[in-house]
């Protein structure tokens, strides 16, 4: 039987996702000018991080809408199939986002071709593993984000460290909250979910503010 439609929860999910996707798009285009002027590869991959994050959130919303629409549309999708399919797509896109974030720090160490091929393979493996076992999704994403923060500490110059570290840390906190929100709605209290979404949006808006200040 299709899940019971809860308009309030769906409205929250819709509003939250649209805000995050909108902010991702704004940050992506906000950094376009500075990349055009400098052709800096680090900035290029930093921008792509938000492109992939935005796509991951958009796909998550699409699959959620499809799952809800099964109640009215004459389309049969096994109840247990939607979760793994969603994790397959969002796992791939979000992993590519984090790998772009990592490469924005270490781009001088490896060629972009090596990065693209290795990242594509790793993202596919993680996406398939996440679809088969959701806890793997949380573990791998957390580990990759920790690696991104550690590398930002080790490989950035002292003059750039405070700025870059803060951006990476904000992304880390934001995505950890996002991973918690992936848990089925019935497993999270409505009020807690709402608070986490508000905190998540506030973090992303502050992140946008810092990026805007950086690109002036």
mmCIF file of N, CA, C and O in Angstrom, residues 64-140:
data_model
loop_
_atom_site.group_PDB
_atom_site.id
_atom_site.type_symbol
_atom_site.label_atom_id
_atom_site.label_comp_id
_atom_site.label_asym_id
_atom_site.label_seq_id
_atom_site.Cartn_x
_atom_site.Cartn_y
_atom_site.Cartn_z
ATOM 1 N N UNK A 64 10.717 11.457 -3.821
ATOM 2 C CA UNK A 64 9.721 11.562 -2.762
ATOM 3 C C UNK A 64 8.347 11.843 -3.372
ATOM 4 O O UNK A 64 7.343 11.259 -2.956
ATOM 5 N N UNK A 65 8.299 12.710 -4.374
ATOM 6 C CA UNK A 65 7.034 13.040 -5.042
ATOM 7 C C UNK A 65 6.477 11.829 -5.789
ATOM 8 O O UNK A 65 5.265 11.585 -5.782
ATOM 9 N N UNK A 66 7.361 11.064 -6.425
ATOM 10 C CA UNK A 66 6.927 9.864 -7.137
ATOM 11 C C UNK A 66 6.326 8.850 -6.164
ATOM 12 O O UNK A 66 5.293 8.236 -6.423
ATOM 13 N N UNK A 67 6.978 8.694 -5.027
ATOM 14 C CA UNK A 67 6.497 7.742 -4.024
ATOM 15 C C UNK A 67 5.117 8.139 -3.515
ATOM 16 O O UNK A 67 4.238 7.289 -3.323
ATOM 17 N N UNK A 68 4.915 9.456 -3.316
ATOM 18 C CA UNK A 68 3.616 9.935 -2.852
ATOM 19 C C UNK A 68 2.565 9.794 -3.949
ATOM 20 O O UNK A 68 1.421 9.404 -3.697
ATOM 21 N N UNK A 69 2.942 10.087 -5.196
ATOM 22 C CA UNK A 69 1.988 10.085 -6.306
ATOM 23 C C UNK A 69 1.489 8.690 -6.652
ATOM 24 O O UNK A 69 0.479 8.543 -7.346
ATOM 25 N N UNK A 70 2.165 7.647 -6.191
ATOM 26 C CA UNK A 70 1.709 6.279 -6.440
ATOM 27 C C UNK A 70 0.289 6.057 -5.906
ATOM 28 O O UNK A 70 -0.415 5.156 -6.339
ATOM 29 N N UNK A 71 -0.094 6.902 -4.965
ATOM 30 C CA UNK A 71 -1.420 6.767 -4.353
ATOM 31 C C UNK A 71 -2.521 7.075 -5.361
ATOM 32 O O UNK A 71 -3.628 6.562 -5.262
ATOM 33 N N UNK A 72 -2.191 7.961 -6.350
ATOM 34 C CA UNK A 72 -3.209 8.381 -7.313
ATOM 35 C C UNK A 72 -2.922 7.906 -8.740
ATOM 36 O O UNK A 72 -3.835 7.701 -9.512
ATOM 37 N N UNK A 73 -1.661 7.751 -9.096
ATOM 38 C CA UNK A 73 -1.319 7.333 -10.448
ATOM 39 C C UNK A 73 -1.347 5.815 -10.567
ATOM 40 O O UNK A 73 -1.052 5.093 -9.614
ATOM 41 N N UNK A 74 -1.684 5.362 -11.754
ATOM 42 C CA UNK A 74 -1.762 3.925 -11.996
ATOM 43 C C UNK A 74 -0.377 3.381 -12.367
ATOM 44 O O UNK A 74 -0.156 2.876 -13.467
ATOM 45 N N UNK A 75 0.565 3.549 -11.435
ATOM 46 C CA UNK A 75 1.933 3.081 -11.639
ATOM 47 C C UNK A 75 2.320 2.238 -10.426
ATOM 48 O O UNK A 75 2.213 2.704 -9.288
ATOM 49 N N UNK A 76 2.752 1.032 -10.688
ATOM 50 C CA UNK A 76 3.139 0.170 -9.566
ATOM 51 C C UNK A 76 4.658 0.160 -9.414
ATOM 52 O O UNK A 76 5.386 -0.231 -10.311
ATOM 53 N N UNK A 77 5.094 0.638 -8.264
ATOM 54 C CA UNK A 77 6.509 0.586 -7.909
ATOM 55 C C UNK A 77 6.590 -0.091 -6.547
ATOM 56 O O UNK A 77 5.958 0.372 -5.597
ATOM 57 N N UNK A 78 7.311 -1.201 -6.450
ATOM 58 C CA UNK A 78 7.402 -1.906 -5.163
ATOM 59 C C UNK A 78 7.764 -0.963 -4.033
ATOM 60 O O UNK A 78 8.642 -0.103 -4.181
ATOM 61 N N UNK A 79 7.094 -1.115 -2.905
ATOM 62 C CA UNK A 79 7.285 -0.212 -1.763
ATOM 63 C C UNK A 79 8.729 -0.168 -1.298
ATOM 64 O O UNK A 79 9.246 0.873 -0.925
ATOM 65 N N UNK A 80 9.395 -1.336 -1.318
ATOM 66 C CA UNK A 80 10.769 -1.382 -0.835
ATOM 67 C C UNK A 80 11.797 -0.965 -1.846
ATOM 68 O O UNK A 80 12.999 -0.959 -1.542
ATOM 69 N N UNK A 81 11.365 -0.589 -3.067
ATOM 70 C CA UNK A 81 12.327 -0.265 -4.125
ATOM 71 C C UNK A 81 12.681 1.214 -4.165
ATOM 72 O O UNK A 81 13.782 1.583 -4.594
ATOM 73 N N UNK A 82 11.765 2.092 -3.731
ATOM 74 C CA UNK A 82 11.984 3.532 -3.881
ATOM 75 C C UNK A 82 13.148 4.043 -3.045
ATOM 76 O O UNK A 82 13.927 4.884 -3.492
ATOM 77 N N UNK A 83 13.279 3.520 -1.822
ATOM 78 C CA UNK A 83 14.382 3.953 -0.955
ATOM 79 C C UNK A 83 15.741 3.662 -1.567
ATOM 80 O O UNK A 83 16.579 4.572 -1.699
ATOM 81 N N UNK A 84 15.994 2.406 -1.961
ATOM 82 C CA UNK A 84 17.282 2.087 -2.591
ATOM 83 C C UNK A 84 17.541 2.861 -3.879
ATOM 84 O O UNK A 84 18.667 3.275 -4.144
ATOM 85 N N UNK A 85 16.493 3.060 -4.688
ATOM 86 C CA UNK A 85 16.671 3.812 -5.937
ATOM 87 C C UNK A 85 17.049 5.257 -5.632
ATOM 88 O O UNK A 85 17.933 5.840 -6.270
ATOM 89 N N UNK A 86 16.377 5.840 -4.639
ATOM 90 C CA UNK A 86 16.694 7.216 -4.255
ATOM 91 C C UNK A 86 18.129 7.317 -3.756
ATOM 92 O O UNK A 86 18.874 8.240 -4.119
ATOM 93 N N UNK A 87 18.532 6.356 -2.916
ATOM 94 C CA UNK A 87 19.898 6.371 -2.388
ATOM 95 C C UNK A 87 20.930 6.149 -3.485
ATOM 96 O O UNK A 87 22.044 6.666 -3.405
ATOM 97 N N UNK A 88 20.566 5.399 -4.511
ATOM 98 C CA UNK A 88 21.484 5.165 -5.624
ATOM 99 C C UNK A 88 21.820 6.480 -6.320
ATOM 100 O O UNK A 88 22.992 6.782 -6.570
ATOM 101 N N UNK A 89 20.798 7.277 -6.608
ATOM 102 C CA UNK A 89 21.006 8.542 -7.306
ATOM 103 C C UNK A 89 21.614 9.603 -6.394
ATOM 104 O O UNK A 89 22.591 10.266 -6.749
ATOM 105 N N UNK A 90 20.999 9.792 -5.225
ATOM 106 C CA UNK A 90 21.512 10.826 -4.318
ATOM 107 C C UNK A 90 22.894 10.459 -3.789
ATOM 108 O O UNK A 90 23.720 11.333 -3.549
ATOM 109 N N UNK A 91 23.139 9.153 -3.607
ATOM 110 C CA UNK A 91 24.463 8.717 -3.159
ATOM 111 C C UNK A 91 25.531 9.060 -4.177
ATOM 112 O O UNK A 91 26.614 9.526 -3.818
ATOM 113 N N UNK A 92 25.225 8.828 -5.446
ATOM 114 C CA UNK A 92 26.196 9.142 -6.502
ATOM 115 C C UNK A 92 26.452 10.646 -6.577
ATOM 116 O O UNK A 92 27.609 11.092 -6.590
ATOM 117 N N UNK A 93 25.381 11.437 -6.623
ATOM 118 C CA UNK A 93 25.527 12.886 -6.790
ATOM 119 C C UNK A 93 26.198 13.540 -5.584
ATOM 120 O O UNK A 93 27.071 14.401 -5.735
ATOM 121 N N UNK A 94 25.797 13.132 -4.375
ATOM 122 C CA UNK A 94 26.384 13.741 -3.185
ATOM 123 C C UNK A 94 27.840 13.316 -3.009
ATOM 124 O O UNK A 94 28.666 14.106 -2.529
ATOM 125 N N UNK A 95 28.169 12.086 -3.399
ATOM 126 C CA UNK A 95 29.565 11.651 -3.336
ATOM 127 C C UNK A 95 30.422 12.448 -4.316
ATOM 128 O O UNK A 95 31.531 12.874 -3.972
ATOM 129 N N UNK A 96 29.899 12.691 -5.510
ATOM 130 C CA UNK A 96 30.623 13.519 -6.485
ATOM 131 C C UNK A 96 30.811 14.935 -5.953
ATOM 132 O O UNK A 96 31.852 15.556 -6.159
ATOM 133 N N UNK A 97 29.789 15.431 -5.225
ATOM 134 C CA UNK A 97 29.892 16.772 -4.648
ATOM 135 C C UNK A 97 31.041 16.844 -3.646
ATOM 136 O O UNK A 97 31.857 17.778 -3.666
ATOM 137 N N UNK A 98 31.117 15.856 -2.760
ATOM 138 C CA UNK A 98 32.168 15.861 -1.735
ATOM 139 C C UNK A 98 33.543 15.634 -2.359
ATOM 140 O O UNK A 98 34.541 16.236 -1.935
ATOM 141 N N UNK A 99 33.614 14.781 -3.378
ATOM 142 C CA UNK A 99 34.893 14.543 -4.055
ATOM 143 C C UNK A 99 35.368 15.802 -4.784
ATOM 144 O O UNK A 99 36.569 16.080 -4.828
ATOM 145 N N UNK A 100 34.427 16.566 -5.332
ATOM 146 C CA UNK A 100 34.796 17.854 -5.941
ATOM 147 C C UNK A 100 35.333 18.804 -4.876
ATOM 148 O O UNK A 100 36.284 19.556 -5.121
ATOM 149 N N UNK A 101 34.711 18.757 -3.698
ATOM 150 C CA UNK A 101 35.179 19.592 -2.595
ATOM 151 C C UNK A 101 36.603 19.204 -2.203
ATOM 152 O O UNK A 101 37.453 20.073 -1.969
ATOM 153 N N UNK A 102 36.878 17.914 -2.154
ATOM 154 C CA UNK A 102 38.227 17.439 -1.831
ATOM 155 C C UNK A 102 39.216 17.852 -2.914
ATOM 156 O O UNK A 102 40.304 18.342 -2.629
ATOM 157 N N UNK A 103 38.811 17.679 -4.175
ATOM 158 C CA UNK A 103 39.727 17.988 -5.272
ATOM 159 C C UNK A 103 40.009 19.489 -5.377
ATOM 160 O O UNK A 103 41.069 19.892 -5.856
ATOM 161 N N UNK A 104 39.082 20.316 -4.902
ATOM 162 C CA UNK A 104 39.321 21.760 -4.922
ATOM 163 C C UNK A 104 40.506 22.137 -4.041
ATOM 164 O O UNK A 104 41.090 23.212 -4.181
ATOM 165 N N UNK A 105 40.870 21.228 -3.129
ATOM 166 C CA UNK A 105 42.015 21.445 -2.238
ATOM 167 C C UNK A 105 43.290 20.818 -2.780
ATOM 168 O O UNK A 105 44.377 21.370 -2.616
ATOM 169 N N UNK A 106 43.160 19.667 -3.455
ATOM 170 C CA UNK A 106 44.362 18.902 -3.855
ATOM 171 C C UNK A 106 44.568 18.881 -5.372
ATOM 172 O O UNK A 106 45.289 18.026 -5.881
ATOM 173 N N UNK A 107 43.959 19.832 -6.090
ATOM 174 C CA UNK A 107 44.011 19.785 -7.556
ATOM 175 C C UNK A 107 45.429 19.895 -8.116
ATOM 176 O O UNK A 107 45.703 19.439 -9.228
ATOM 177 N N UNK A 108 46.343 20.459 -7.348
ATOM 178 C CA UNK A 108 47.729 20.567 -7.812
ATOM 179 C C UNK A 108 48.464 19.227 -7.733
ATOM 180 O O UNK A 108 49.503 19.052 -8.366
ATOM 181 N N UNK A 109 47.917 18.306 -6.963
ATOM 182 C CA UNK A 109 48.582 17.017 -6.746
ATOM 183 C C UNK A 109 48.230 15.977 -7.806
ATOM 184 O O UNK A 109 48.989 15.050 -8.049
ATOM 185 N N UNK A 110 47.038 16.111 -8.411
ATOM 186 C CA UNK A 110 46.576 15.111 -9.375
ATOM 187 C C UNK A 110 45.980 15.804 -10.586
ATOM 188 O O UNK A 110 45.421 16.904 -10.476
ATOM 189 N N UNK A 111 46.063 15.144 -11.731
ATOM 190 C CA UNK A 111 45.475 15.702 -12.942
ATOM 191 C C UNK A 111 43.960 15.577 -12.870
ATOM 192 O O UNK A 111 43.425 14.689 -12.195
ATOM 193 N N UNK A 112 43.267 16.464 -13.572
ATOM 194 C CA UNK A 112 41.809 16.444 -13.548
ATOM 195 C C UNK A 112 41.258 15.158 -14.175
ATOM 196 O O UNK A 112 40.196 14.667 -13.771
ATOM 197 N N UNK A 113 41.977 14.606 -15.149
ATOM 198 C CA UNK A 113 41.525 13.367 -15.789
ATOM 199 C C UNK A 113 41.575 12.209 -14.792
ATOM 200 O O UNK A 113 40.642 11.403 -14.701
ATOM 201 N N UNK A 114 42.671 12.122 -14.037
ATOM 202 C CA UNK A 114 42.787 11.085 -13.014
ATOM 203 C C UNK A 114 41.679 11.239 -11.975
ATOM 204 O O UNK A 114 41.080 10.255 -11.539
ATOM 205 N N UNK A 115 41.424 12.471 -11.586
ATOM 206 C CA UNK A 115 40.383 12.735 -10.599
ATOM 207 C C UNK A 115 39.023 12.303 -11.119
ATOM 208 O O UNK A 115 38.266 11.627 -10.405
ATOM 209 N N UNK A 116 38.703 12.681 -12.347
ATOM 210 C CA UNK A 116 37.379 12.387 -12.889
ATOM 211 C C UNK A 116 37.131 10.880 -12.950
ATOM 212 O O UNK A 116 36.079 10.396 -12.526
ATOM 213 N N UNK A 117 38.088 10.150 -13.457
ATOM 214 C CA UNK A 117 37.917 8.699 -13.612
ATOM 215 C C UNK A 117 37.804 8.010 -12.250
ATOM 216 O O UNK A 117 36.890 7.214 -12.013
ATOM 217 N N UNK A 118 38.727 8.339 -11.352
ATOM 218 C CA UNK A 118 38.717 7.705 -10.026
ATOM 219 C C UNK A 118 37.478 8.107 -9.228
ATOM 220 O O UNK A 118 36.888 7.278 -8.520
ATOM 221 N N UNK A 119 37.058 9.364 -9.340
ATOM 222 C CA UNK A 119 35.870 9.837 -8.615
ATOM 223 C C UNK A 119 34.615 9.173 -9.139
ATOM 224 O O UNK A 119 33.725 8.799 -8.364
ATOM 225 N N UNK A 120 34.531 9.027 -10.446
ATOM 226 C CA UNK A 120 33.368 8.393 -11.057
ATOM 227 C C UNK A 120 33.230 6.948 -10.573
ATOM 228 O O UNK A 120 32.135 6.512 -10.186
ATOM 229 N N UNK A 121 34.346 6.235 -10.567
ATOM 230 C CA UNK A 121 34.329 4.835 -10.117
ATOM 231 C C UNK A 121 33.952 4.748 -8.641
ATOM 232 O O UNK A 121 33.101 3.940 -8.242
ATOM 233 N N UNK A 122 34.582 5.600 -7.819
ATOM 234 C CA UNK A 122 34.310 5.582 -6.382
ATOM 235 C C UNK A 122 32.865 5.961 -6.085
ATOM 236 O O UNK A 122 32.209 5.331 -5.239
ATOM 237 N N UNK A 123 32.345 6.980 -6.789
ATOM 238 C CA UNK A 123 30.967 7.424 -6.561
ATOM 239 C C UNK A 123 29.966 6.333 -6.936
ATOM 240 O O UNK A 123 28.960 6.139 -6.243
ATOM 241 N N UNK A 124 30.236 5.606 -8.010
ATOM 242 C CA UNK A 124 29.347 4.512 -8.430
ATOM 243 C C UNK A 124 29.360 3.391 -7.392
ATOM 244 O O UNK A 124 28.310 2.854 -7.019
ATOM 245 N N UNK A 125 30.561 3.048 -6.910
ATOM 246 C CA UNK A 125 30.683 1.987 -5.903
ATOM 247 C C UNK A 125 29.937 2.364 -4.627
ATOM 248 O O UNK A 125 29.177 1.563 -4.069
ATOM 249 N N UNK A 126 30.137 3.606 -4.165
ATOM 250 C CA UNK A 126 29.472 4.060 -2.938
ATOM 251 C C UNK A 126 27.961 4.119 -3.126
ATOM 252 O O UNK A 126 27.194 3.751 -2.229
ATOM 253 N N UNK A 127 27.522 4.565 -4.302
ATOM 254 C CA UNK A 127 26.084 4.661 -4.572
ATOM 255 C C UNK A 127 25.426 3.284 -4.543
ATOM 256 O O UNK A 127 24.355 3.113 -3.948
ATOM 257 N N UNK A 128 26.060 2.304 -5.154
ATOM 258 C CA UNK A 128 25.518 0.938 -5.166
ATOM 259 C C UNK A 128 25.515 0.361 -3.750
ATOM 260 O O UNK A 128 24.531 -0.250 -3.314
ATOM 261 N N UNK A 129 26.613 0.578 -3.023
ATOM 262 C CA UNK A 129 26.705 0.083 -1.643
ATOM 263 C C UNK A 129 25.650 0.746 -0.761
ATOM 264 O O UNK A 129 25.041 0.095 0.094
ATOM 265 N N UNK A 130 25.411 2.046 -0.972
ATOM 266 C CA UNK A 130 24.413 2.770 -0.182
ATOM 267 C C UNK A 130 23.009 2.254 -0.467
ATOM 268 O O UNK A 130 22.175 2.161 0.445
ATOM 269 N N UNK A 131 22.745 1.924 -1.733
ATOM 270 C CA UNK A 131 21.435 1.397 -2.101
ATOM 271 C C UNK A 131 21.189 0.039 -1.455
ATOM 272 O O UNK A 131 20.057 -0.300 -1.090
ATOM 273 N N UNK A 132 22.247 -0.743 -1.300
ATOM 274 C CA UNK A 132 22.128 -2.066 -0.700
ATOM 275 C C UNK A 132 22.092 -2.007 0.823
ATOM 276 O O UNK A 132 21.435 -2.824 1.475
ATOM 277 N N UNK A 133 22.803 -1.026 1.384
ATOM 278 C CA UNK A 133 22.867 -0.892 2.839
ATOM 279 C C UNK A 133 22.936 0.592 3.208
ATOM 280 O O UNK A 133 24.020 1.191 3.172
ATOM 281 N N UNK A 134 21.801 1.222 3.555
ATOM 282 C CA UNK A 134 21.758 2.664 3.859
ATOM 283 C C UNK A 134 22.794 3.157 4.865
ATOM 284 O O UNK A 134 23.313 4.265 4.707
ATOM 285 N N UNK A 135 23.129 2.381 5.936
ATOM 286 C CA UNK A 135 24.159 2.879 6.863
ATOM 287 C C UNK A 135 25.498 3.172 6.189
ATOM 288 O O UNK A 135 26.239 4.041 6.639
ATOM 289 N N UNK A 136 25.795 2.459 5.110
ATOM 290 C CA UNK A 136 27.042 2.706 4.372
ATOM 291 C C UNK A 136 27.048 4.121 3.826
ATOM 292 O O UNK A 136 28.087 4.784 3.762
ATOM 293 N N UNK A 137 25.868 4.586 3.414
ATOM 294 C CA UNK A 137 25.735 5.950 2.884
ATOM 295 C C UNK A 137 26.186 6.973 3.924
ATOM 296 O O UNK A 137 26.980 7.869 3.639
ATOM 297 N N UNK A 138 25.682 6.827 5.153
ATOM 298 C CA UNK A 138 26.044 7.745 6.238
ATOM 299 C C UNK A 138 27.528 7.660 6.564
ATOM 300 O O UNK A 138 28.206 8.689 6.702
ATOM 301 N N UNK A 139 28.055 6.449 6.653
ATOM 302 C CA UNK A 139 29.463 6.257 7.040
ATOM 303 C C UNK A 139 30.416 6.818 5.987
ATOM 304 O O UNK A 139 31.354 7.560 6.312
ATOM 305 N N UNK A 140 30.178 6.473 4.724
ATOM 306 C CA UNK A 140 31.096 6.916 3.655
ATOM 307 C C UNK A 140 31.053 8.431 3.476
ATOM 308 O O UNK A 140 32.097 9.067 3.297
#
